[in-house]
Amino acid sequence: MSGMPPHSAPIKPNDDNTPGHRNSFAASAGSFADASLTVASINVNGIRAAVKHRSEENLGFHEWLKNANVDVVLLQEVRASEKQAEDALKPALDHGWSLTVAPAASRGRAGVGILSMYPVDDVEIGIPDFEDAGRWIEGTIHAGGGLGDVRLASLYLPSGGWNEKQDEKYAFLDSLAPVLEQRAGQYDKMLVAGDWNICHRREDLKSWKGNRKKAGFLPDERAFMDSIFGPGPGVTVSEINDATEAPRGVTLSDGRRQGNAGAIGDFFASKDYQPSAASFRGPAKDPKWVDVQRSFHEDEEGPYSWYTWRGQAFDTGAGWRIDVHAATRSLAERAVAARTDVADTYDLRWSDHSPVVVGFK
């Protein structure tokens, strides 16, 4: 179904091949012409707001969807009831898209969904202890091009912060880890995509030095990503608190390295979190999941997918890569292209996130 309309290309180099946009150096890789299935993920920051026409130039989510040439959109932070989401997405539904959503029990918060040109079967919602949190929905499509059945999940991981919010995030990671382990064994071809709310490596955020004590780049959050994806493409040792990150750090008596942001196992920013044995994770030696976009940009900065609305972060390129497509190895081997649809200007944004798109053959 990734057929006739051209792919949107909001980011292009200048005639002299220098970047035409602060993110253009790493925004797109590979060729979508070879893809038989193209999947996007996007935290819409409230679907009712995302579909609005903000100006004559900024026509919102539907204009992006019309030009994106994708088959499935995994939605996060829908922040709407099923009826409200259907009303907001009516133009798409009228053109053959189907919608499956999992609103949060707390009205106006979270919410995930699958917008698809394929029928979605065997839908499951939630993970243990977070069944009605609006943070996980999965289902199976039967894709063309020899792909067969592909299991898709939309993930919206808690953002964390301080005290109870960070406790919730750590608890969610404890529940998510065995789910990912189980799904990787159950499904040969599965994609878990969405807002992971964690930057795994220094390349994933512009200002990593100033964010080492902030949710989204804390040692234990990054250790979780190590445990899922391994330390990174082509490396075997975690960069958390390495010589670059903690040049004046010390090695603790239990072997952990202590840097400016604390050590793995300190659960910095948490108030009452009681870690399970599984919380003390080491890097995966034989990862079952692949960070698809990072595999296209192994040691490059970005491409960033989230910029705060505040200040000059967007204009200066101070972004975070927290929107991740995690694929089982069999599916990752079929990835042919990846891109991030960053708006050309601040005024053309309809979410603080940008769609991340991956094509599979």
Short mmCIF file of C-alpha atoms in Angstrom, two decimals:
data_model
loop_
_atom_site.label_atom_id
_atom_site.label_comp_id
_atom_site.label_asym_id
_atom_site.label_seq_id
_atom_site.Cartn_x
_atom_site.Cartn_y
_atom_site.Cartn_z
CA MET A 1 0.00 0.00 0.00
CA SER A 2 3.02 2.31 0.08
CA GLY A 3 2.21 3.14 -3.48
CA MET A 4 1.31 6.09 -5.58
CA PRO A 5 1.61 9.49 -3.81
CA PRO A 6 5.20 10.71 -3.39
CA HIS A 7 6.67 10.58 0.09
CA SER A 8 6.65 13.86 1.90
CA ALA A 9 10.11 15.38 1.96
CA PRO A 10 9.96 18.39 4.27
CA ILE A 11 13.72 18.44 4.71
CA LYS A 12 16.02 18.97 1.73
CA PRO A 13 19.66 19.97 1.33
CA ASN A 14 20.61 23.16 -0.43
CA ASP A 15 22.00 23.16 -3.96
CA ASP A 16 25.55 22.98 -2.62
CA ASN A 17 24.58 19.89 -0.57
CA THR A 18 24.87 21.74 2.74
CA PRO A 19 22.01 21.23 5.17
CA GLY A 20 18.91 23.21 4.32
CA HIS A 21 17.53 22.64 7.82
CA ARG A 22 19.26 22.13 11.14
CA ASN A 23 18.14 18.47 11.13
CA SER A 24 18.58 17.63 7.46
CA PHE A 25 21.97 15.99 7.95
CA ALA A 26 20.40 12.90 9.50
CA ALA A 27 16.68 13.12 8.88
CA SER A 28 16.33 10.55 6.10
CA ALA A 29 18.14 7.40 5.03
CA GLY A 30 17.48 4.64 2.54
CA SER A 31 14.83 4.44 -0.16
CA PHE A 32 11.13 4.17 0.56
CA ALA A 33 10.57 3.14 -3.05
CA ASP A 34 11.54 -0.39 -2.01
CA ALA A 35 9.13 -0.52 0.95
CA SER A 36 6.02 -2.68 0.90
CA LEU A 37 4.98 -1.54 4.39
CA THR A 38 5.60 1.94 5.80
CA VAL A 39 4.86 2.64 9.45
CA ALA A 40 4.89 6.01 11.19
CA SER A 41 4.73 6.81 14.88
CA ILE A 42 3.79 10.20 16.30
CA ASN A 43 2.97 11.63 19.68
CA VAL A 44 0.19 13.95 18.54
CA ASN A 45 0.10 15.96 21.77
CA GLY A 46 -3.70 15.67 21.75
CA ILE A 47 -5.36 14.53 18.53
CA ARG A 48 -8.08 17.18 18.65
CA ALA A 49 -5.44 19.89 18.70
CA ALA A 50 -3.22 18.17 16.13
CA VAL A 51 -5.91 18.12 13.42
CA LYS A 52 -6.69 21.83 13.68
CA HIS A 53 -5.77 24.28 10.96
CA ARG A 54 -3.44 26.64 12.79
CA SER A 55 -2.88 28.93 9.82
CA GLU A 56 -3.20 28.95 6.05
CA GLU A 57 0.18 27.25 5.89
CA ASN A 58 -0.14 24.92 8.88
CA LEU A 59 -3.03 22.58 8.13
CA GLY A 60 -2.19 20.08 10.83
CA PHE A 61 -2.12 16.31 11.06
CA HIS A 62 -4.42 15.54 8.13
CA GLU A 63 -2.29 17.48 5.68
CA TRP A 64 0.77 15.56 6.85
CA LEU A 65 -1.11 12.26 6.55
CA LYS A 66 -2.29 13.08 3.03
CA ASN A 67 1.31 13.50 1.85
CA ALA A 68 3.16 11.04 4.08
CA ASN A 69 2.53 7.87 2.02
CA VAL A 70 2.32 5.59 5.04
CA ASP A 71 0.23 2.50 5.69
CA VAL A 72 0.02 2.60 9.48
CA VAL A 73 0.31 5.41 12.02
CA LEU A 74 0.97 4.47 15.64
CA LEU A 75 -0.44 7.28 17.78
CA GLN A 76 0.53 8.38 21.29
CA GLU A 77 -0.89 10.94 23.69
CA VAL A 78 -4.22 10.91 21.88
CA ARG A 79 -5.89 12.44 24.96
CA ALA A 80 -9.43 11.74 23.77
CA SER A 81 -12.25 9.26 24.14
CA GLU A 82 -12.87 6.80 21.34
CA LYS A 83 -15.72 8.97 20.00
CA GLN A 84 -13.65 12.15 20.22
CA ALA A 85 -10.75 10.49 18.41
CA GLU A 86 -13.06 9.19 15.68
CA ASP A 87 -14.54 12.65 15.20
CA ALA A 88 -11.10 14.25 14.98
CA LEU A 89 -9.92 11.66 12.46
CA LYS A 90 -13.13 11.51 10.41
CA PRO A 91 -11.48 12.78 7.19
CA ALA A 92 -9.02 9.88 7.35
CA LEU A 93 -11.70 7.34 8.27
CA ASP A 94 -13.78 8.54 5.34
CA HIS A 95 -10.85 7.72 3.06
CA GLY A 96 -10.46 4.11 4.16
CA TRP A 97 -8.38 4.31 7.31
CA SER A 98 -9.43 2.33 10.37
CA LEU A 99 -8.85 3.41 13.97
CA THR A 100 -8.31 1.36 17.10
CA VAL A 101 -7.70 3.32 20.30
CA ALA A 102 -6.98 2.69 23.96
CA PRO A 103 -7.92 5.79 25.98
CA ALA A 104 -6.57 6.23 29.47
CA ALA A 105 -8.86 5.74 32.44
CA SER A 106 -7.87 9.25 33.50
CA ARG A 107 -9.71 11.50 31.08
CA GLY A 108 -7.61 13.86 29.02
CA ARG A 109 -4.36 11.98 29.66
CA ALA A 110 -2.19 9.63 27.62
CA GLY A 111 -4.07 7.39 25.16
CA VAL A 112 -2.63 5.35 22.29
CA GLY A 113 -4.00 4.16 18.99
CA ILE A 114 -3.42 2.42 15.68
CA LEU A 115 -4.54 4.21 12.50
CA SER A 116 -4.23 1.72 9.66
CA MET A 117 -5.02 1.06 6.03
CA TYR A 118 -4.91 -2.65 6.89
CA PRO A 119 -7.41 -4.42 9.13
CA VAL A 120 -6.02 -4.79 12.65
CA ASP A 121 -6.69 -8.13 14.34
CA ASP A 122 -6.05 -9.70 17.76
CA VAL A 123 -5.92 -6.38 19.56
CA GLU A 124 -4.53 -6.31 23.10
CA ILE A 125 -4.48 -3.28 25.38
CA GLY A 126 -2.20 -2.52 28.32
CA ILE A 127 0.63 -4.27 30.12
CA PRO A 128 0.57 -5.70 33.66
CA ASP A 129 -0.24 -3.05 36.28
CA PHE A 130 -0.91 -0.53 33.52
CA GLU A 131 -3.89 -2.12 31.81
CA ASP A 132 -5.98 1.07 31.56
CA ALA A 133 -3.21 3.67 31.52
CA GLY A 134 -3.54 4.39 27.81
CA ARG A 135 0.11 3.55 27.20
CA TRP A 136 0.10 0.31 25.17
CA ILE A 137 -1.98 -1.12 22.34
CA GLU A 138 -0.99 -3.90 19.95
CA GLY A 139 -2.52 -5.73 17.04
CA THR A 140 -1.65 -7.76 13.95
CA ILE A 141 -1.88 -6.74 10.31
CA HIS A 142 -1.36 -8.91 7.25
CA ALA A 143 1.04 -6.89 5.12
CA GLY A 144 1.82 -7.34 1.46
CA GLY A 145 5.13 -7.81 -0.31
CA GLY A 146 5.87 -11.13 1.34
CA LEU A 147 5.96 -9.68 4.84
CA GLY A 148 2.94 -11.64 5.99
CA ASP A 149 1.70 -11.08 9.53
CA VAL A 150 3.32 -8.17 11.35
CA ARG A 151 2.59 -7.44 14.99
CA LEU A 152 2.48 -3.70 15.78
CA ALA A 153 2.41 -1.95 19.14
CA SER A 154 2.03 1.72 19.99
CA LEU A 155 3.91 2.62 23.17
CA TYR A 156 3.68 5.77 25.28
CA LEU A 157 6.13 5.47 28.14
CA PRO A 158 5.67 7.79 31.15
CA SER A 159 7.79 10.91 30.96
CA GLY A 160 8.85 10.76 34.60
CA GLY A 161 10.18 13.78 36.45
CA TRP A 162 10.48 13.87 40.21
CA ASN A 163 9.23 11.72 43.05
CA GLU A 164 5.97 9.92 42.20
CA LYS A 165 6.22 10.59 38.47
CA GLN A 166 9.66 9.02 38.28
CA ASP A 167 8.51 6.14 40.48
CA GLU A 168 5.73 5.48 37.95
CA LYS A 169 8.25 5.47 35.11
CA TYR A 170 10.55 2.97 36.80
CA ALA A 171 7.59 0.74 37.65
CA PHE A 172 6.44 0.87 34.04
CA LEU A 173 9.89 -0.18 32.84
CA ASP A 174 9.78 -3.13 35.24
CA SER A 175 6.48 -4.23 33.69
CA LEU A 176 7.53 -3.53 30.12
CA ALA A 177 10.79 -5.50 30.15
CA PRO A 178 9.21 -8.99 30.47
CA VAL A 179 6.51 -8.03 27.96
CA LEU A 180 9.16 -7.21 25.37
CA GLU A 181 11.00 -10.42 26.19
CA GLN A 182 7.83 -12.47 25.77
CA ARG A 183 6.71 -10.75 22.56
CA ALA A 184 10.11 -11.21 20.93
CA GLY A 185 9.74 -14.94 21.47
CA GLN A 186 6.13 -15.06 20.35
CA TYR A 187 6.27 -12.92 17.21
CA ASP A 188 8.89 -13.25 14.51
CA LYS A 189 8.06 -9.87 13.02
CA MET A 190 7.00 -7.22 15.54
CA LEU A 191 7.43 -3.48 15.82
CA VAL A 192 7.05 -1.51 19.05
CA ALA A 193 7.10 2.14 18.14
CA GLY A 194 6.23 5.37 19.84
CA ASP A 195 7.30 7.81 22.50
CA TRP A 196 9.79 5.97 24.71
CA ASN A 197 10.61 9.16 26.61
CA ILE A 198 14.24 8.09 27.01
CA CYS A 199 17.38 9.11 25.14
CA HIS A 200 19.57 6.04 25.06
CA ARG A 201 22.90 7.55 24.02
CA ARG A 202 24.62 10.91 23.94
CA GLU A 203 23.93 11.12 20.21
CA ASP A 204 20.22 11.17 21.03
CA LEU A 205 20.07 14.68 22.46
CA LYS A 206 21.76 17.91 21.59
CA SER A 207 22.65 19.06 25.12
CA TRP A 208 23.50 15.82 26.88
CA LYS A 209 25.89 17.36 29.42
CA GLY A 210 23.22 19.62 30.87
CA ASN A 211 20.58 16.88 31.02
CA ARG A 212 22.33 14.12 32.94
CA LYS A 213 20.16 14.69 36.01
CA LYS A 214 16.89 15.10 34.12
CA ALA A 215 14.20 12.54 33.38
CA GLY A 216 14.75 11.07 29.96
CA PHE A 217 18.52 10.79 30.33
CA LEU A 218 19.04 9.36 33.80
CA PRO A 219 21.47 6.44 34.25
CA ASP A 220 18.80 3.87 35.10
CA GLU A 221 16.57 4.90 32.20
CA ARG A 222 19.47 4.53 29.82
CA ALA A 223 20.43 1.23 31.44
CA PHE A 224 16.95 -0.01 30.57
CA MET A 225 17.60 0.88 26.93
CA ASP A 226 20.95 -0.93 27.15
CA SER A 227 19.11 -4.01 28.39
CA ILE A 228 16.74 -3.94 25.40
CA PHE A 229 18.99 -2.81 22.53
CA GLY A 230 22.49 -3.43 23.86
CA PRO A 231 24.91 -0.52 24.36
CA GLY A 232 24.58 0.62 20.75
CA PRO A 233 25.46 -0.33 17.18
CA GLY A 234 28.95 -1.77 16.94
CA VAL A 235 29.82 -1.36 20.63
CA THR A 236 29.88 -3.80 23.54
CA VAL A 237 30.37 -1.50 26.54
CA SER A 238 27.80 0.94 27.86
CA GLU A 239 28.68 4.62 27.59
CA ILE A 240 26.87 5.42 30.85
CA ASN A 241 29.41 7.07 33.16
CA ASP A 242 32.31 6.25 30.85
CA ALA A 243 35.46 8.36 30.63
CA THR A 244 33.74 10.92 28.39
CA GLU A 245 30.69 11.26 30.56
CA ALA A 246 32.29 11.09 34.00
CA PRO A 247 35.98 11.93 33.55
CA ARG A 248 36.37 12.63 37.26
CA GLY A 249 34.05 9.89 38.38
CA VAL A 250 34.91 7.17 40.86
CA THR A 251 34.38 3.43 40.96
CA LEU A 252 32.23 2.36 43.89
CA SER A 253 32.97 -0.64 46.08
CA ASP A 254 30.39 -2.75 44.24
CA GLY A 255 32.00 -1.96 40.88
CA ARG A 256 29.50 0.65 39.72
CA ARG A 257 30.92 3.84 38.29
CA GLN A 258 29.71 7.04 39.96
CA GLY A 259 29.49 10.18 37.83
CA ASN A 260 27.87 13.58 38.06
CA ALA A 261 24.43 12.08 37.45
CA GLY A 262 24.80 9.23 39.93
CA ALA A 263 25.33 5.55 39.26
CA ILE A 264 23.11 2.87 37.81
CA GLY A 265 21.03 1.56 40.68
CA ASP A 266 20.71 4.89 42.49
CA PHE A 267 17.30 5.50 40.82
CA PHE A 268 17.95 9.22 40.85
CA ALA A 269 14.87 11.47 41.14
CA SER A 270 12.82 8.68 42.70
CA LYS A 271 11.14 9.07 46.08
CA ASP A 272 9.66 5.72 47.09
CA TYR A 273 10.43 3.37 44.21
CA GLN A 274 11.15 -0.18 45.35
CA PRO A 275 13.20 -1.84 42.60
CA SER A 276 12.77 -5.46 41.72
CA ALA A 277 15.70 -7.72 41.01
CA ALA A 278 15.06 -7.18 37.31
CA SER A 279 15.60 -3.45 37.75
CA PHE A 280 19.36 -3.90 38.03
CA ARG A 281 19.88 -4.61 34.38
CA GLY A 282 23.03 -5.07 32.40
CA PRO A 283 23.42 -4.44 28.67
CA ALA A 284 21.89 -7.10 26.44
CA LYS A 285 24.63 -9.27 24.94
CA ASP A 286 22.35 -10.70 22.26
CA PRO A 287 19.55 -8.12 21.87
CA LYS A 288 16.23 -9.34 20.59
CA TRP A 289 15.20 -5.81 19.59
CA VAL A 290 16.80 -3.35 17.18
CA ASP A 291 16.49 0.43 17.31
CA VAL A 292 15.77 0.71 13.60
CA GLN A 293 16.47 4.38 13.04
CA ARG A 294 19.71 4.26 15.02
CA SER A 295 20.79 1.36 12.80
CA PHE A 296 20.60 3.78 9.85
CA HIS A 297 22.54 6.49 11.72
CA GLU A 298 24.94 4.50 13.90
CA ASP A 299 27.15 7.24 15.34
CA GLU A 300 25.44 10.40 14.08
CA GLU A 301 23.75 12.98 16.25
CA GLY A 302 19.97 12.75 16.09
CA PRO A 303 17.85 12.78 14.10
CA TYR A 304 15.88 14.50 16.85
CA SER A 305 12.13 13.99 17.06
CA TRP A 306 11.09 16.15 20.03
CA TYR A 307 11.61 19.83 20.70
CA THR A 308 10.04 21.70 23.59
CA TRP A 309 7.60 24.42 22.63
CA ARG A 310 9.46 26.76 24.97
CA GLY A 311 12.29 29.12 24.11
CA GLN A 312 14.53 28.70 21.09
CA ALA A 313 15.05 24.94 21.28
CA PHE A 314 13.51 24.26 17.86
CA ASP A 315 15.30 27.12 16.13
CA THR A 316 18.67 26.15 17.59
CA GLY A 317 18.21 22.42 16.99
CA ALA A 318 18.30 21.50 20.68
CA GLY A 319 16.21 18.36 20.30
CA TRP A 320 15.83 14.89 21.79
CA ARG A 321 15.46 11.56 19.97
CA ILE A 322 12.91 9.88 22.21
CA ASP A 323 10.59 8.46 19.54
CA VAL A 324 11.88 5.00 18.70
CA HIS A 325 10.95 2.14 16.37
CA ALA A 326 12.01 -1.11 18.02
CA ALA A 327 11.81 -4.12 15.72
CA THR A 328 12.50 -7.79 16.25
CA ARG A 329 15.59 -8.89 14.40
CA SER A 330 13.67 -10.58 11.60
CA LEU A 331 11.69 -7.43 10.91
CA ALA A 332 14.66 -5.10 11.35
CA GLU A 333 16.50 -6.98 8.64
CA ARG A 334 13.71 -5.93 6.28
CA ALA A 335 13.99 -2.21 7.06
CA VAL A 336 14.93 -0.29 3.92
CA ALA A 337 14.46 3.35 4.91
CA ALA A 338 13.85 5.68 7.85
CA ARG A 339 13.04 9.35 8.14
CA THR A 340 11.90 11.98 10.63
CA ASP A 341 9.40 14.52 9.31
CA VAL A 342 10.62 17.63 11.11
CA ALA A 343 8.69 20.79 10.24
CA ASP A 344 10.54 23.40 8.21
CA THR A 345 9.74 26.15 10.70
CA TYR A 346 8.40 26.53 14.23
CA ASP A 347 5.10 27.90 12.91
CA LEU A 348 4.46 24.77 10.85
CA ARG A 349 4.52 22.41 13.84
CA TRP A 350 1.29 20.75 14.95
CA SER A 351 2.90 18.75 17.78
CA ASP A 352 6.04 19.08 19.86
CA HIS A 353 7.03 15.70 18.36
CA SER A 354 7.81 14.91 14.73
CA PRO A 355 6.59 11.79 12.92
CA VAL A 356 9.20 9.03 12.71
CA VAL A 357 8.71 6.80 9.67
CA VAL A 358 10.27 3.44 8.77
CA GLY A 359 9.80 1.39 5.58
CA PHE A 360 10.03 -2.41 5.41
CA LYS A 361 10.23 -4.72 2.41
#
